[in-house]
Tab-separated table of C-alpha atoms in Angstrom:
chain	number	residue	atom	x	y	z
H	8	MET	CA	-30.144	-7.633	14.250
H	9	ALA	CA	-28.736	-5.247	11.763
H	10	ASP	CA	-31.440	-5.600	9.106
H	11	LYS	CA	-34.098	-4.061	11.328
H	12	HIS	CA	-32.943	-0.627	10.195
H	13	PRO	CA	-32.431	-1.043	6.460
H	14	THR	CA	-31.858	2.627	5.646
H	15	GLN	CA	-29.844	4.209	8.461
H	16	ARG	CA	-27.375	1.789	9.965
H	17	PRO	CA	-24.345	2.813	12.007
H	18	ASP	CA	-21.025	1.544	10.701
H	19	PRO	CA	-19.587	-1.400	12.565
H	20	GLY	CA	-16.668	-0.207	14.654
H	21	ALA	CA	-13.885	-1.790	12.628
H	22	ASN	CA	-15.161	-0.218	9.413
H	23	ALA	CA	-15.229	3.228	10.933
H	24	GLY	CA	-11.725	2.677	12.247
H	25	TRP	CA	-10.307	1.659	8.893
H	26	SER	CA	-11.928	4.504	7.029
H	27	ALA	CA	-10.895	7.058	9.658
H	28	LEU	CA	-7.319	5.807	9.332
H	29	GLY	CA	-7.607	6.064	5.538
H	30	THR	CA	-8.850	9.635	5.810
H	31	LEU	CA	-6.014	10.663	8.136
H	32	LEU	CA	-3.433	9.084	5.847
H	33	GLY	CA	-5.137	10.650	2.850
H	34	GLY	CA	-4.917	14.083	4.467
H	35	VAL	CA	-1.189	13.843	5.095
H	36	VAL	CA	-0.476	12.348	1.666
H	37	ALA	CA	-2.669	14.784	-0.284
H	38	TRP	CA	-1.497	18.052	1.247
H	39	GLY	CA	2.010	16.820	1.959
H	40	GLY	CA	2.205	15.942	-1.742
H	41	ILE	CA	0.931	19.371	-2.787
H	42	GLY	CA	3.473	20.979	-0.438
H	43	TYR	CA	6.261	18.835	-1.824
H	44	VAL	CA	5.404	19.807	-5.406
H	45	LEU	CA	5.360	23.491	-4.383
H	46	ASP	CA	8.792	23.041	-2.754
H	47	TRP	CA	10.203	21.599	-5.911
H	48	TRP	CA	8.494	24.098	-8.208
H	49	LEU	CA	9.182	27.323	-6.270
H	50	ASP	CA	12.541	26.242	-4.723
H	51	ILE	CA	11.274	26.711	-1.177
H	52	PRO	CA	14.154	25.966	1.231
H	53	ARG	CA	14.181	23.363	3.981
H	54	HIS	CA	11.084	21.446	2.821
H	55	LEU	CA	8.883	24.112	4.389
H	56	GLY	CA	6.124	23.428	1.872
H	57	LEU	CA	6.092	19.722	2.723
H	58	LEU	CA	5.998	20.493	6.440
H	59	VAL	CA	3.213	23.059	6.227
H	60	GLY	CA	1.327	20.834	3.782
H	61	MET	CA	1.395	17.857	6.133
H	62	ILE	CA	0.171	19.980	9.043
H	63	VAL	CA	-2.615	21.485	6.935
H	64	GLY	CA	-3.495	18.006	5.679
H	65	ILE	CA	-3.707	16.395	9.103
H	66	SER	CA	-5.886	19.252	10.384
H	67	GLY	CA	-8.194	18.928	7.377
H	68	ALA	CA	-8.377	15.180	7.854
H	69	LEU	CA	-9.107	15.550	11.571
H	70	TYR	CA	-11.900	17.986	10.742
H	71	LEU	CA	-13.294	15.525	8.195
H	72	VAL	CA	-13.154	12.610	10.653
H	73	MET	CA	-14.868	14.706	13.327
H	74	LYS	CA	-17.570	15.744	10.873
H	75	ARG	CA	-18.175	12.225	9.637
H	76	PHE	CA	-17.919	10.114	12.776
H	77	GLY	CA	-18.311	12.638	15.582
O	8	MET	CA	31.385	-17.905	14.676
O	9	GLY	CA	32.693	-16.305	11.540
O	10	HIS	CA	32.665	-19.468	9.449
O	11	GLN	CA	29.931	-20.663	7.147
O	12	PRO	CA	27.460	-22.822	9.031
O	13	THR	CA	27.272	-26.380	7.784
O	14	PHE	CA	23.778	-27.119	6.625
O	15	LEU	CA	22.041	-30.330	7.465
O	16	ALA	CA	20.424	-31.281	4.197
O	17	GLU	CA	21.271	-30.650	0.592
O	18	GLY	CA	19.473	-27.640	-0.814
O	19	PHE	CA	18.535	-26.609	2.690
O	20	PRO	CA	18.893	-22.867	2.604
O	21	PRO	CA	16.032	-22.291	0.161
O	22	GLY	CA	16.725	-19.973	-2.740
O	23	VAL	CA	15.504	-18.815	-6.101
O	24	LYS	CA	16.126	-22.224	-7.647
O	25	ASP	CA	13.308	-23.633	-5.536
O	26	PHE	CA	10.856	-21.581	-7.545
O	27	ASP	CA	11.912	-23.151	-10.811
O	28	PHE	CA	9.307	-25.756	-11.572
O	29	GLU	CA	9.759	-25.838	-15.325
O	30	SER	CA	11.855	-28.980	-15.038
O	31	TRP	CA	8.623	-30.759	-14.107
O	32	ILE	CA	7.448	-30.591	-17.713
O	33	PRO	CA	10.468	-31.181	-19.978
O	34	SER	CA	8.941	-29.649	-23.107
O	35	LEU	CA	8.518	-26.357	-21.265
O	36	ARG	CA	12.247	-25.969	-20.762
O	37	ASP	CA	13.791	-23.051	-22.646
O	38	SER	CA	10.407	-21.983	-24.040
O	39	GLU	CA	8.927	-18.664	-23.013
O	40	TRP	CA	6.187	-20.485	-21.091
O	41	GLY	CA	8.837	-22.146	-18.960
O	42	LEU	CA	9.416	-18.923	-17.059
O	43	ALA	CA	5.697	-18.558	-16.448
O	44	PHE	CA	5.445	-21.898	-14.700
O	45	THR	CA	6.913	-21.406	-11.248
O	46	LYS	CA	6.181	-22.591	-7.747
O	47	ILE	CA	4.032	-19.502	-7.234
O	48	THR	CA	1.825	-20.001	-10.310
O	49	PHE	CA	1.602	-23.692	-9.537
O	50	MET	CA	0.296	-22.881	-6.050
O	51	VAL	CA	-2.284	-20.462	-7.434
O	52	TRP	CA	-3.636	-23.066	-9.863
O	53	LEU	CA	-3.603	-25.647	-7.108
O	54	ALA	CA	-5.572	-23.347	-4.808
O	55	VAL	CA	-8.171	-22.699	-7.511
O	56	ALA	CA	-8.446	-26.435	-8.196
O	57	ILE	CA	-8.814	-27.255	-4.490
O	58	ILE	CA	-11.596	-24.706	-4.018
O	59	ILE	CA	-13.531	-25.741	-7.145
O	60	VAL	CA	-13.231	-29.459	-6.494
O	61	TYR	CA	-14.050	-29.134	-2.800
O	62	PHE	CA	-17.226	-27.140	-3.297
O	63	LEU	CA	-18.346	-29.266	-6.256
O	64	VAL	CA	-17.823	-32.500	-4.352
O	65	SER	CA	-19.518	-31.327	-1.184
O	66	TYR	CA	-22.566	-29.994	-3.056
O	67	ARG	CA	-22.841	-32.758	-5.638
O	68	ASN	CA	-25.360	-34.664	-3.639
O	69	PRO	CA	-26.807	-32.223	-1.083
O	70	LYS	CA	-28.720	-33.727	1.809
O	71	LEU	CA	-31.219	-32.143	4.138
O	72	VAL	CA	-29.193	-33.469	7.034
O	73	PRO	CA	-25.736	-32.486	5.788
O	74	THR	CA	-22.714	-34.726	5.810
O	75	LYS	CA	-19.594	-33.415	7.456
O	76	LYS	CA	-18.159	-32.140	4.158
O	77	GLN	CA	-21.375	-30.416	3.187
O	78	TRP	CA	-21.734	-28.942	6.654
O	79	PHE	CA	-18.235	-27.444	6.491
O	80	ALA	CA	-18.767	-25.967	3.017
O	81	GLU	CA	-22.118	-24.558	4.107
O	82	SER	CA	-20.665	-23.029	7.223
O	83	ILE	CA	-17.927	-21.256	5.224
O	84	TYR	CA	-20.529	-19.803	2.907
O	85	GLY	CA	-22.866	-19.036	5.786
O	86	PHE	CA	-20.095	-17.300	7.711
O	87	VAL	CA	-19.268	-14.953	4.819
O	88	ARG	CA	-22.906	-14.406	3.854
O	89	ASP	CA	-24.108	-13.581	7.378
O	90	GLY	CA	-20.941	-12.299	9.008
O	91	VAL	CA	-19.611	-10.199	6.140
O	92	ALA	CA	-22.172	-9.617	3.378
O	93	ARG	CA	-25.294	-9.087	5.470
O	94	ASP	CA	-23.732	-7.465	8.510
O	95	VAL	CA	-21.650	-4.951	6.564
O	96	ILE	CA	-23.673	-4.234	3.422
O	97	GLY	CA	-27.148	-4.927	4.752
O	98	HIS	CA	-29.959	-6.847	3.135
O	99	GLU	CA	-29.003	-6.163	-0.481
O	100	GLY	CA	-25.515	-7.428	0.331
O	101	LEU	CA	-26.715	-10.989	-0.152
O	102	ARG	CA	-26.137	-10.766	-3.893
O	103	PHE	CA	-22.435	-10.099	-3.232
O	104	ALA	CA	-22.090	-13.105	-0.944
O	105	PRO	CA	-20.834	-15.452	-3.726
O	106	TYR	CA	-18.109	-13.005	-4.749
O	107	LEU	CA	-17.074	-12.341	-1.152
O	108	THR	CA	-17.000	-16.061	-0.369
O	109	THR	CA	-14.848	-16.745	-3.422
O	110	LEU	CA	-12.509	-13.949	-2.389
O	111	PHE	CA	-12.331	-15.206	1.191
O	112	CYS	CA	-11.669	-18.822	0.170
O	113	PHE	CA	-9.087	-17.906	-2.451
O	114	ILE	CA	-7.118	-15.708	-0.059
O	115	ALA	CA	-7.436	-18.187	2.802
O	116	VAL	CA	-6.214	-21.131	0.698
O	117	THR	CA	-3.388	-19.262	-1.027
O	118	ASN	CA	-2.319	-17.813	2.339
O	119	SER	CA	-2.366	-21.267	3.894
O	120	PHE	CA	0.500	-22.344	1.668
O	121	ALA	CA	2.676	-20.167	3.909
O	122	VAL	CA	2.650	-22.827	6.639
O	123	ILE	CA	2.094	-26.045	4.640
O	124	PRO	CA	5.307	-28.076	4.504
O	125	LEU	CA	7.112	-28.147	1.134
O	126	PHE	CA	5.253	-25.037	-0.049
O	127	GLN	CA	6.005	-22.711	2.854
O	128	ILE	CA	5.474	-19.514	0.951
O	129	SER	CA	2.223	-17.839	0.082
O	130	PRO	CA	1.593	-16.596	-3.461
O	131	ASN	CA	0.265	-13.483	-1.731
O	132	SER	CA	3.759	-12.646	-0.566
O	133	HIS	CA	4.273	-11.767	-4.220
O	134	ILE	CA	2.824	-8.258	-4.640
O	135	ALA	CA	1.285	-9.062	-8.062
O	136	PHE	CA	-1.491	-11.248	-6.641
O	137	PRO	CA	-2.746	-8.856	-3.934
O	138	VAL	CA	-2.595	-6.036	-6.494
O	139	ILE	CA	-4.904	-7.880	-8.879
O	140	LEU	CA	-7.305	-8.742	-6.040
O	141	GLY	CA	-7.250	-5.125	-4.906
O	142	VAL	CA	-7.887	-3.839	-8.417
O	143	ILE	CA	-10.879	-6.161	-8.843
O	144	SER	CA	-12.447	-4.836	-5.634
O	145	TYR	CA	-11.607	-1.254	-6.611
O	146	VAL	CA	-13.139	-1.431	-10.083
O	147	MET	CA	-16.122	-3.231	-8.603
O	148	PHE	CA	-17.059	-0.661	-5.970
O	149	ILE	CA	-16.609	2.286	-8.335
O	150	TYR	CA	-18.688	0.532	-11.004
O	151	LEU	CA	-21.418	-0.259	-8.475
O	152	GLY	CA	-21.435	3.300	-7.187
O	153	ILE	CA	-21.732	4.768	-10.688
O	154	LYS	CA	-24.446	2.256	-11.597
O	155	GLN	CA	-26.404	3.027	-8.451
O	156	HIS	CA	-26.206	6.820	-8.423
O	157	GLY	CA	-24.929	7.905	-11.843
O	158	ALA	CA	-21.387	9.155	-12.314
O	159	ALA	CA	-22.031	12.815	-11.482
O	160	LYS	CA	-23.915	12.188	-8.235
O	161	TYR	CA	-21.519	9.428	-7.159
O	162	PHE	CA	-18.421	11.567	-7.507
O	163	ARG	CA	-20.161	14.616	-6.046
O	164	THR	CA	-21.233	12.863	-2.850
O	165	ASN	CA	-17.818	11.270	-2.510
O	166	LEU	CA	-15.734	14.345	-3.165
O	167	PHE	CA	-17.916	17.131	-1.770
O	168	MET	CA	-19.199	16.209	1.642
O	169	PRO	CA	-22.524	17.898	2.299
O	170	GLY	CA	-23.025	20.254	5.225
O	171	ILE	CA	-19.713	22.056	5.462
O	172	PRO	CA	-18.969	25.668	4.471
O	173	TRP	CA	-17.799	25.932	0.862
O	174	PRO	CA	-14.261	27.374	1.367
O	175	LEU	CA	-13.373	24.198	3.222
O	176	TYR	CA	-13.901	22.173	0.044
O	177	ILE	CA	-10.542	23.486	-1.141
O	178	LEU	CA	-9.000	21.785	1.889
O	179	ILE	CA	-11.224	18.723	2.071
O	180	THR	CA	-11.721	17.624	-1.528
O	181	PRO	CA	-8.091	16.587	-2.216
O	182	ILE	CA	-8.158	14.557	1.007
O	183	GLU	CA	-11.410	12.856	0.033
O	184	PHE	CA	-10.050	12.117	-3.414
O	185	ILE	CA	-6.840	10.576	-2.122
O	186	SER	CA	-8.471	8.563	0.641
O	187	THR	CA	-11.373	7.217	-1.425
O	188	PHE	CA	-9.863	6.695	-4.848
O	189	LEU	CA	-6.139	6.218	-4.244
O	190	THR	CA	-5.295	4.827	-0.827
O	191	ARG	CA	-8.121	2.258	-0.795
O	192	PRO	CA	-6.785	-0.126	-3.453
O	193	VAL	CA	-3.199	0.498	-2.351
O	194	THR	CA	-3.876	-0.302	1.303
O	195	LEU	CA	-5.967	-3.353	0.371
O	196	ALA	CA	-3.125	-4.807	-1.681
O	197	VAL	CA	-0.246	-3.738	0.551
O	198	ARG	CA	-1.887	-4.946	3.771
O	199	LEU	CA	-2.252	-8.484	2.409
O	200	PHE	CA	1.147	-8.507	0.713
O	201	ALA	CA	3.059	-7.091	3.676
O	202	ASN	CA	1.452	-9.436	6.176
O	203	MET	CA	2.235	-12.536	4.145
O	204	PHE	CA	5.720	-11.403	3.160
O	205	ALA	CA	6.642	-10.407	6.704
O	206	GLY	CA	5.298	-13.698	8.030
O	207	HIS	CA	7.406	-15.610	5.529
O	208	LEU	CA	10.504	-13.638	6.528
O	209	MET	CA	9.849	-14.188	10.250
O	210	LEU	CA	9.624	-17.941	9.814
O	211	LEU	CA	12.768	-17.938	7.666
O	212	VAL	CA	14.729	-15.814	10.123
O	213	PHE	CA	13.977	-18.027	13.104
O	214	THR	CA	14.439	-21.320	11.261
O	215	LEU	CA	17.616	-20.389	9.395
O	216	GLY	CA	18.913	-18.550	12.455
O	217	GLY	CA	18.418	-21.690	14.508
O	218	VAL	CA	20.271	-23.774	11.942
O	219	ALA	CA	23.125	-21.275	11.794
O	220	MET	CA	23.402	-21.256	15.593
O	221	LEU	CA	23.364	-25.042	15.668
O	222	GLY	CA	26.314	-25.076	13.295
O	223	SER	CA	28.309	-22.802	15.569
O	224	ALA	CA	31.538	-23.964	17.201
O	225	ASN	CA	30.567	-22.302	20.489
O	226	ILE	CA	28.577	-24.741	22.630
O	227	PHE	CA	26.681	-21.878	24.327
O	228	VAL	CA	25.462	-20.448	21.023
O	229	MET	CA	24.568	-23.954	19.937
O	230	GLY	CA	22.355	-24.408	23.011
O	231	LEU	CA	20.624	-21.109	22.414
O	232	SER	CA	19.406	-22.350	19.030
O	233	VAL	CA	16.636	-24.179	20.927
O	234	PHE	CA	14.985	-20.814	21.570
O	235	SER	CA	15.209	-19.908	17.929
O	236	PHE	CA	13.434	-23.117	16.923
O	237	LEU	CA	10.851	-22.612	19.672
O	238	MET	CA	10.234	-19.129	18.324
O	239	ALA	CA	9.802	-20.567	14.829
O	240	ILE	CA	7.078	-22.885	16.141
O	241	VAL	CA	5.339	-20.080	18.007
O	242	MET	CA	5.479	-17.856	14.924
O	243	THR	CA	3.989	-20.650	12.815
O	244	PHE	CA	0.896	-20.685	15.025
O	245	PHE	CA	0.801	-16.910	14.914
O	246	GLU	CA	1.025	-17.122	11.118
O	247	VAL	CA	-1.997	-19.449	11.010
O	248	MET	CA	-3.976	-16.762	12.776
O	249	VAL	CA	-2.725	-14.049	10.410
O	250	ILE	CA	-3.660	-16.195	7.389
O	251	PHE	CA	-7.350	-16.320	8.260
O	252	LEU	CA	-7.442	-12.853	9.739
O	253	GLN	CA	-6.117	-11.321	6.512
O	254	ALA	CA	-8.584	-13.274	4.372
O	255	TYR	CA	-11.387	-12.026	6.616
O	256	VAL	CA	-10.133	-8.435	6.642
O	257	PHE	CA	-9.835	-8.354	2.850
O	258	ALA	CA	-13.379	-9.657	2.375
O	259	MET	CA	-14.720	-7.347	5.053
O	260	LEU	CA	-13.085	-4.223	3.647
O	261	THR	CA	-14.276	-5.067	0.135
O	262	ALA	CA	-17.783	-5.407	1.557
O	263	SER	CA	-17.477	-2.116	3.373
O	264	TYR	CA	-16.339	-0.314	0.199
O	265	ILE	CA	-19.274	-1.809	-1.705
O	266	GLN	CA	-21.575	-0.675	1.086
O	267	GLY	CA	-20.168	2.845	0.897
O	268	ALA	CA	-20.642	2.916	-2.865
O	269	ILE	CA	-24.241	1.725	-3.014
O	270	ALA	CA	-25.546	3.353	0.184
O	271	ASP	CA	-27.905	6.275	-0.130
O	272	GLU	CA	-26.015	9.265	1.163
O	273	HIS	CA	-28.376	10.811	3.723
């Protein structure tokens, strides 16, 4: 039973899945958003800021997921 | 094809007029409250009334050996208390069991209107209701986290994950902020809304499509409408599953956010 370890309890699988998905989405949205704002502010052509931002964001999010659940 | 299909019953293709319930109470007509009384609000009040009356009636005279009604009410509560509150939050989760049960029952009953004849739409396919439910859960887990740890410590542990080199905080902290404090309420609300809205559209597409095919002049197309109606029946059963699954997922995710907020971080 779960309440045998009241302090340190592993997340049930579904929980971990949902929060990992949230983190990945958060990464893309956060840094993609920053990139998009930079595009608009500095007139960067071809949405390069958005592109680079999304790649940076997904790598950051992957790192975070690996740190937290790995 | 090409011509308007002839519909079988008057008022058959449902439309906006079916949401107008103000004619039920004549004095409401043309007053500003008339617009507030629609099919959707009626269903929400009905759901609340059903839940309150059902639990009051089944607990009015509790027996040691429960009657069927009492047994069913107890097993709903027991399912949420043991399966959601205690399994996800842990022992101190028991004090959230009443809230989680209320949430589960409200979503399950309002969702059920999606497949009950004459209602056939869930209030949760209107984004306003999932948004309010999501906001309640959102405010609740942030409040609990701040109460448990104090504002400074709560936001520090959530935004600055311990044990990683400091330059990475520049990269990580915006992600943590977005995923903990922005996408959580949005995904809670949108998941429920989109599931119920899509389910409603699926049922409509197959039922109305079947009727349109039946009205066709081409005998082959007319015969094919059988498959459309069959699909509508299959999707209705699928919808029943989605109804309870979404109620469970909403309660479970709320519990998991509460658990994250009140847990001692390492």
